[in-house]
Short mmCIF file of N, CA and C in Angstrom, two decimals:
data_model
loop_
_atom_site.label_atom_id
_atom_site.label_comp_id
_atom_site.label_asym_id
_atom_site.label_seq_id
_atom_site.Cartn_x
_atom_site.Cartn_y
_atom_site.Cartn_z
N MET F 1 29.39 -18.87 6.65
CA MET F 1 30.25 -18.16 5.73
C MET F 1 29.41 -17.09 5.02
N GLU F 2 29.92 -15.87 4.92
CA GLU F 2 29.21 -14.80 4.23
C GLU F 2 29.25 -15.05 2.74
N LEU F 3 28.29 -14.44 2.04
CA LEU F 3 28.21 -14.62 0.59
C LEU F 3 29.47 -14.12 -0.11
N ALA F 4 30.03 -13.02 0.36
CA ALA F 4 31.24 -12.47 -0.27
C ALA F 4 32.42 -13.43 -0.09
N GLN F 5 32.52 -14.03 1.08
CA GLN F 5 33.59 -14.99 1.33
C GLN F 5 33.41 -16.22 0.44
N LEU F 6 32.17 -16.64 0.26
CA LEU F 6 31.88 -17.79 -0.59
C LEU F 6 32.30 -17.51 -2.03
N ALA F 7 31.99 -16.33 -2.51
CA ALA F 7 32.36 -15.96 -3.88
C ALA F 7 33.88 -15.90 -4.03
N HIS F 8 34.56 -15.32 -3.03
CA HIS F 8 36.02 -15.24 -3.07
C HIS F 8 36.64 -16.64 -3.08
N SER F 9 36.10 -17.54 -2.25
CA SER F 9 36.61 -18.92 -2.21
C SER F 9 36.37 -19.63 -3.54
N ALA F 10 35.30 -19.26 -4.22
CA ALA F 10 34.97 -19.92 -5.49
C ALA F 10 35.96 -19.58 -6.59
N GLN F 11 36.66 -18.44 -6.46
CA GLN F 11 37.63 -18.06 -7.49
C GLN F 11 38.70 -19.13 -7.65
N SER F 12 39.06 -19.79 -6.59
CA SER F 12 40.11 -20.81 -6.66
C SER F 12 39.59 -22.10 -7.29
N LEU F 13 38.31 -22.20 -7.54
CA LEU F 13 37.72 -23.42 -8.11
C LEU F 13 37.74 -23.44 -9.64
N GLY F 14 38.08 -22.34 -10.29
CA GLY F 14 38.04 -22.28 -11.74
C GLY F 14 36.65 -21.92 -12.22
N LEU F 15 36.47 -21.82 -13.54
CA LEU F 15 35.21 -21.39 -14.13
C LEU F 15 34.03 -22.28 -13.75
N PRO F 16 34.10 -23.61 -13.87
CA PRO F 16 32.94 -24.42 -13.49
C PRO F 16 32.58 -24.27 -12.01
N GLY F 17 33.56 -24.21 -11.15
CA GLY F 17 33.30 -24.02 -9.73
C GLY F 17 32.72 -22.65 -9.44
N LEU F 18 33.19 -21.65 -10.20
CA LEU F 18 32.69 -20.30 -10.03
C LEU F 18 31.22 -20.22 -10.42
N ILE F 19 30.85 -20.88 -11.50
CA ILE F 19 29.45 -20.89 -11.94
C ILE F 19 28.57 -21.54 -10.87
N VAL F 20 29.03 -22.67 -10.34
CA VAL F 20 28.28 -23.35 -9.28
C VAL F 20 28.14 -22.44 -8.07
N ALA F 21 29.23 -21.77 -7.70
CA ALA F 21 29.20 -20.88 -6.54
C ALA F 21 28.25 -19.71 -6.76
N LEU F 22 28.24 -19.14 -7.97
CA LEU F 22 27.34 -18.03 -8.26
C LEU F 22 25.88 -18.46 -8.20
N VAL F 23 25.60 -19.65 -8.73
CA VAL F 23 24.23 -20.16 -8.66
C VAL F 23 23.83 -20.35 -7.20
N LEU F 24 24.74 -20.88 -6.41
CA LEU F 24 24.48 -21.08 -4.99
C LEU F 24 24.23 -19.74 -4.29
N ILE F 25 25.01 -18.74 -4.62
CA ILE F 25 24.83 -17.40 -4.04
C ILE F 25 23.45 -16.86 -4.40
N MET F 26 23.05 -17.02 -5.65
CA MET F 26 21.74 -16.53 -6.08
C MET F 26 20.62 -17.24 -5.35
N VAL F 27 20.76 -18.54 -5.17
CA VAL F 27 19.73 -19.30 -4.46
C VAL F 27 19.62 -18.84 -3.01
N VAL F 28 20.77 -18.68 -2.35
CA VAL F 28 20.77 -18.24 -0.96
C VAL F 28 20.21 -16.82 -0.85
N ALA F 29 20.62 -15.93 -1.75
CA ALA F 29 20.12 -14.55 -1.72
C ALA F 29 18.61 -14.52 -1.94
N SER F 30 18.13 -15.34 -2.85
CA SER F 30 16.69 -15.42 -3.11
C SER F 30 15.96 -15.93 -1.87
N TRP F 31 16.50 -16.95 -1.25
CA TRP F 31 15.89 -17.51 -0.05
C TRP F 31 15.86 -16.48 1.07
N LEU F 32 16.97 -15.73 1.24
CA LEU F 32 17.03 -14.71 2.28
C LEU F 32 16.01 -13.61 2.01
N GLY F 33 15.88 -13.20 0.77
CA GLY F 33 14.91 -12.17 0.41
C GLY F 33 13.49 -12.63 0.69
N ALA F 34 13.18 -13.88 0.36
CA ALA F 34 11.84 -14.41 0.59
C ALA F 34 11.55 -14.52 2.08
N SER F 35 12.53 -14.96 2.86
CA SER F 35 12.28 -15.12 4.30
C SER F 35 12.15 -13.77 4.98
N GLN F 36 12.87 -12.75 4.49
CA GLN F 36 12.73 -11.41 5.06
C GLN F 36 11.35 -10.86 4.75
N GLY F 37 10.84 -11.09 3.55
CA GLY F 37 9.51 -10.64 3.18
C GLY F 37 8.45 -11.25 4.06
N LYS F 38 8.60 -12.55 4.39
CA LYS F 38 7.64 -13.22 5.26
C LYS F 38 7.66 -12.62 6.65
N SER F 39 8.84 -12.32 7.18
CA SER F 39 8.91 -11.77 8.53
C SER F 39 8.36 -10.35 8.56
N GLN F 40 8.53 -9.58 7.49
CA GLN F 40 7.98 -8.24 7.45
C GLN F 40 6.47 -8.29 7.36
N ASP F 41 5.93 -9.27 6.64
CA ASP F 41 4.49 -9.38 6.50
C ASP F 41 3.83 -9.91 7.75
N ALA F 42 4.59 -10.55 8.64
CA ALA F 42 4.00 -11.18 9.82
C ALA F 42 3.27 -10.18 10.70
N GLY F 43 3.75 -8.95 10.77
CA GLY F 43 3.11 -7.95 11.61
C GLY F 43 2.03 -7.17 10.91
N HIS F 44 1.79 -7.44 9.65
CA HIS F 44 0.81 -6.70 8.87
C HIS F 44 -0.30 -7.64 8.43
N ASN F 45 -1.49 -7.07 8.29
CA ASN F 45 -2.59 -7.87 7.75
C ASN F 45 -2.38 -8.04 6.27
N SER F 46 -2.57 -9.22 5.78
CA SER F 46 -2.49 -9.43 4.35
C SER F 46 -3.80 -8.99 3.73
N SER F 47 -3.82 -8.78 2.41
CA SER F 47 -5.05 -8.34 1.78
C SER F 47 -6.13 -9.40 1.92
N SER F 48 -5.76 -10.68 1.93
CA SER F 48 -6.77 -11.71 2.09
C SER F 48 -7.37 -11.68 3.49
N ALA F 49 -6.56 -11.32 4.49
CA ALA F 49 -7.09 -11.22 5.85
C ALA F 49 -8.08 -10.07 5.94
N LYS F 50 -7.79 -8.97 5.24
CA LYS F 50 -8.71 -7.84 5.23
C LYS F 50 -10.01 -8.22 4.54
N GLU F 51 -9.92 -8.98 3.47
CA GLU F 51 -11.11 -9.38 2.73
C GLU F 51 -11.98 -10.34 3.54
N ALA F 52 -11.38 -11.11 4.42
CA ALA F 52 -12.12 -12.07 5.20
C ALA F 52 -12.99 -11.37 6.25
N LYS F 53 -12.58 -10.18 6.67
CA LYS F 53 -13.32 -9.41 7.65
C LYS F 53 -14.57 -8.82 6.99
N PRO F 54 -15.69 -8.80 7.71
CA PRO F 54 -16.88 -8.17 7.13
C PRO F 54 -16.61 -6.69 6.86
N THR F 55 -17.06 -6.21 5.74
CA THR F 55 -16.84 -4.82 5.35
C THR F 55 -18.04 -3.97 5.76
N LYS F 56 -17.77 -2.85 6.40
CA LYS F 56 -18.82 -1.92 6.78
C LYS F 56 -19.34 -1.25 5.52
N VAL F 57 -20.63 -0.96 5.51
CA VAL F 57 -21.27 -0.31 4.36
C VAL F 57 -21.83 1.03 4.82
N TYR F 58 -21.51 2.08 4.05
CA TYR F 58 -21.93 3.43 4.40
C TYR F 58 -22.83 3.99 3.30
N SER F 59 -23.81 4.79 3.70
CA SER F 59 -24.65 5.48 2.72
C SER F 59 -23.96 6.78 2.30
N LYS F 60 -24.42 7.37 1.19
CA LYS F 60 -23.86 8.65 0.76
C LYS F 60 -24.11 9.72 1.82
N GLU F 61 -25.25 9.62 2.49
CA GLU F 61 -25.58 10.59 3.53
C GLU F 61 -24.60 10.49 4.71
N GLU F 62 -24.23 9.26 5.09
CA GLU F 62 -23.26 9.09 6.17
C GLU F 62 -21.91 9.69 5.79
N VAL F 63 -21.48 9.43 4.57
CA VAL F 63 -20.20 9.96 4.10
C VAL F 63 -20.24 11.48 4.04
N ALA F 64 -21.36 12.03 3.60
CA ALA F 64 -21.50 13.49 3.43
C ALA F 64 -21.29 14.24 4.75
N ALA F 65 -21.56 13.60 5.87
CA ALA F 65 -21.40 14.26 7.17
C ALA F 65 -19.92 14.46 7.55
N HIS F 66 -19.04 13.79 6.85
CA HIS F 66 -17.59 13.87 7.15
C HIS F 66 -16.90 14.73 6.10
N ASN F 67 -17.16 16.03 6.15
CA ASN F 67 -16.75 16.94 5.08
C ASN F 67 -15.87 18.09 5.54
N LYS F 68 -15.07 17.85 6.58
CA LYS F 68 -14.22 18.91 7.13
C LYS F 68 -12.76 18.46 7.21
N ARG F 69 -11.89 19.41 7.41
CA ARG F 69 -10.45 19.12 7.53
C ARG F 69 -10.19 18.11 8.65
N ASP F 70 -10.90 18.24 9.75
CA ASP F 70 -10.65 17.34 10.89
C ASP F 70 -11.57 16.12 10.88
N ASP F 71 -12.27 15.92 9.79
CA ASP F 71 -13.16 14.76 9.64
C ASP F 71 -13.46 14.62 8.14
N CYS F 72 -12.52 14.01 7.43
CA CYS F 72 -12.56 14.00 5.97
C CYS F 72 -12.67 12.59 5.40
N TRP F 73 -13.87 12.26 4.93
CA TRP F 73 -14.09 10.98 4.25
C TRP F 73 -14.36 11.28 2.78
N VAL F 74 -13.98 10.37 1.92
CA VAL F 74 -14.29 10.50 0.50
C VAL F 74 -14.72 9.14 -0.06
N ILE F 75 -15.38 9.22 -1.20
CA ILE F 75 -15.77 8.02 -1.94
C ILE F 75 -14.89 7.96 -3.18
N ILE F 76 -14.27 6.80 -3.40
CA ILE F 76 -13.49 6.57 -4.62
C ILE F 76 -13.91 5.22 -5.16
N LYS F 77 -14.51 5.24 -6.34
CA LYS F 77 -14.99 4.01 -6.98
C LYS F 77 -15.84 3.17 -6.02
N ASN F 78 -16.82 3.82 -5.40
CA ASN F 78 -17.79 3.15 -4.51
C ASN F 78 -17.17 2.53 -3.27
N LYS F 79 -15.98 3.00 -2.89
CA LYS F 79 -15.36 2.59 -1.64
C LYS F 79 -15.18 3.86 -0.80
N VAL F 80 -15.26 3.69 0.52
CA VAL F 80 -15.18 4.84 1.42
C VAL F 80 -13.82 4.84 2.12
N TYR F 81 -13.21 6.02 2.13
CA TYR F 81 -11.89 6.19 2.74
C TYR F 81 -11.94 7.33 3.75
N ASP F 82 -11.34 7.11 4.92
CA ASP F 82 -11.22 8.16 5.93
C ASP F 82 -9.82 8.75 5.78
N LEU F 83 -9.74 9.92 5.17
CA LEU F 83 -8.46 10.57 4.89
C LEU F 83 -8.08 11.61 5.94
N THR F 84 -8.82 11.66 7.03
CA THR F 84 -8.60 12.69 8.05
C THR F 84 -7.14 12.80 8.47
N SER F 85 -6.51 11.68 8.75
CA SER F 85 -5.12 11.72 9.23
C SER F 85 -4.13 12.10 8.13
N TYR F 86 -4.59 12.13 6.88
CA TYR F 86 -3.70 12.43 5.76
C TYR F 86 -3.86 13.86 5.24
N VAL F 87 -4.91 14.54 5.62
CA VAL F 87 -5.21 15.87 5.07
C VAL F 87 -4.02 16.81 5.14
N ASP F 88 -3.39 16.92 6.29
CA ASP F 88 -2.27 17.87 6.45
C ASP F 88 -1.01 17.42 5.71
N GLU F 89 -0.91 16.15 5.37
CA GLU F 89 0.26 15.63 4.66
C GLU F 89 0.09 15.67 3.14
N HIS F 90 -1.13 15.91 2.67
CA HIS F 90 -1.43 15.85 1.24
C HIS F 90 -0.56 16.84 0.47
N PRO F 91 0.24 16.35 -0.49
CA PRO F 91 1.14 17.23 -1.24
C PRO F 91 0.39 18.31 -2.04
N GLY F 92 -0.86 18.06 -2.35
CA GLY F 92 -1.65 19.04 -3.10
C GLY F 92 -2.37 20.03 -2.21
N GLY F 93 -1.97 20.07 -0.94
CA GLY F 93 -2.59 21.02 -0.01
C GLY F 93 -4.06 20.75 0.20
N ASP F 94 -4.84 21.83 0.22
CA ASP F 94 -6.27 21.72 0.51
C ASP F 94 -7.09 21.15 -0.63
N ALA F 95 -6.47 20.84 -1.75
CA ALA F 95 -7.22 20.24 -2.86
C ALA F 95 -7.91 18.95 -2.43
N ILE F 96 -7.34 18.30 -1.44
CA ILE F 96 -7.92 17.05 -0.94
C ILE F 96 -9.31 17.31 -0.33
N LEU F 97 -9.56 18.55 0.10
CA LEU F 97 -10.84 18.88 0.72
C LEU F 97 -11.94 19.21 -0.30
N ASN F 98 -11.57 19.35 -1.58
CA ASN F 98 -12.56 19.69 -2.60
C ASN F 98 -13.72 18.71 -2.66
N ASN F 99 -13.44 17.45 -2.37
CA ASN F 99 -14.48 16.43 -2.43
C ASN F 99 -14.74 15.78 -1.07
N ALA F 100 -14.34 16.44 -0.01
CA ALA F 100 -14.57 15.90 1.34
C ALA F 100 -16.06 15.65 1.54
N GLY F 101 -16.39 14.45 1.96
CA GLY F 101 -17.79 14.08 2.17
C GLY F 101 -18.50 13.67 0.90
N GLY F 102 -17.77 13.59 -0.20
CA GLY F 102 -18.41 13.26 -1.47
C GLY F 102 -17.57 12.33 -2.32
N ASP F 103 -17.93 12.27 -3.60
CA ASP F 103 -17.25 11.37 -4.54
C ASP F 103 -16.02 12.05 -5.10
N ALA F 104 -14.86 11.48 -4.81
CA ALA F 104 -13.58 12.04 -5.24
C ALA F 104 -12.95 11.22 -6.37
N THR F 105 -13.71 10.33 -6.96
CA THR F 105 -13.16 9.41 -7.96
C THR F 105 -12.47 10.15 -9.11
N GLU F 106 -13.17 11.11 -9.69
CA GLU F 106 -12.60 11.83 -10.85
C GLU F 106 -11.32 12.57 -10.48
N GLY F 107 -11.33 13.28 -9.37
CA GLY F 107 -10.15 14.01 -8.95
C GLY F 107 -9.00 13.09 -8.55
N PHE F 108 -9.34 11.99 -7.92
CA PHE F 108 -8.32 11.04 -7.47
C PHE F 108 -7.56 10.43 -8.65
N TYR F 109 -8.27 10.12 -9.71
CA TYR F 109 -7.63 9.51 -10.88
C TYR F 109 -7.12 10.53 -11.88
N GLY F 110 -6.93 11.76 -11.45
CA GLY F 110 -6.38 12.79 -12.32
C GLY F 110 -4.88 12.60 -12.55
N PRO F 111 -4.32 13.37 -13.48
CA PRO F 111 -2.91 13.22 -13.86
C PRO F 111 -1.92 13.64 -12.77
N GLN F 112 -2.40 14.30 -11.74
CA GLN F 112 -1.50 14.77 -10.67
C GLN F 112 -1.02 13.65 -9.76
N HIS F 113 -1.67 12.49 -9.78
CA HIS F 113 -1.29 11.41 -8.87
C HIS F 113 -0.43 10.36 -9.56
N ALA F 114 0.68 10.04 -8.91
CA ALA F 114 1.53 8.94 -9.36
C ALA F 114 0.80 7.63 -9.09
N SER F 115 1.15 6.59 -9.81
CA SER F 115 0.45 5.31 -9.67
C SER F 115 0.57 4.71 -8.26
N ARG F 116 1.62 5.03 -7.52
CA ARG F 116 1.77 4.48 -6.17
C ARG F 116 0.65 4.93 -5.24
N VAL F 117 0.04 6.08 -5.53
CA VAL F 117 -1.05 6.60 -4.71
C VAL F 117 -2.23 5.64 -4.70
N PHE F 118 -2.43 4.93 -5.80
CA PHE F 118 -3.57 4.02 -5.90
C PHE F 118 -3.44 2.85 -4.93
N ASP F 119 -2.22 2.47 -4.58
CA ASP F 119 -2.01 1.44 -3.57
C ASP F 119 -2.03 2.05 -2.17
N GLN F 120 -1.45 3.22 -2.02
CA GLN F 120 -1.34 3.86 -0.71
C GLN F 120 -2.70 4.20 -0.11
N VAL F 121 -3.66 4.53 -0.95
CA VAL F 121 -4.98 4.93 -0.43
C VAL F 121 -5.67 3.79 0.30
N GLU F 122 -5.31 2.56 -0.02
CA GLU F 122 -5.97 1.41 0.61
C GLU F 122 -5.77 1.39 2.12
N GLU F 123 -4.73 2.02 2.61
CA GLU F 123 -4.49 2.08 4.05
C GLU F 123 -5.59 2.86 4.77
N PHE F 124 -6.34 3.69 4.03
CA PHE F 124 -7.39 4.52 4.61
C PHE F 124 -8.79 3.97 4.35
N PHE F 125 -8.89 2.82 3.73
CA PHE F 125 -10.18 2.19 3.40
C PHE F 125 -10.93 1.85 4.69
N ILE F 126 -12.20 2.26 4.74
CA ILE F 126 -13.00 1.93 5.93
C ILE F 126 -14.28 1.17 5.58
N GLY F 127 -14.66 1.13 4.30
CA GLY F 127 -15.86 0.40 3.95
C GLY F 127 -16.31 0.65 2.52
N ASP F 128 -17.44 0.07 2.20
CA ASP F 128 -18.02 0.21 0.86
C ASP F 128 -19.19 1.17 0.90
N LEU F 129 -19.48 1.74 -0.26
CA LEU F 129 -20.65 2.60 -0.41
C LEU F 129 -21.87 1.73 -0.66
N ALA F 130 -22.95 2.04 0.02
CA ALA F 130 -24.19 1.29 -0.19
C ALA F 130 -24.66 1.51 -1.62
N SER F 131 -25.18 0.45 -2.22
CA SER F 131 -25.65 0.58 -3.62
C SER F 131 -27.07 1.06 -3.70
#
């Protein structure tokens, strides 16, 4: 039975039956949402799976060699990101190249970036900066 049909059937039960039916609908909807989230995550690495993998470590000199539009790495908070595939999509145009091969932490955390960018950049993470 679909949720809408269940709610419609509950109308004939009166107020107490309606409350029970609504609670049941919420439980089922919550369960469906949780199970959909699990199936969507099944094809993706979880953050804990990424952390379990050994992390590559790069020197500043290694990062500095990747300073072009077609080979663009940056350092953000001592982490190394390969942004090459994102350069042409960057809404700020060539501003992304200002720190290619270097430390982009200050520019990255500027007021021009919405908070969602801080999560999105993780898709480009390739390793840590050597200390």
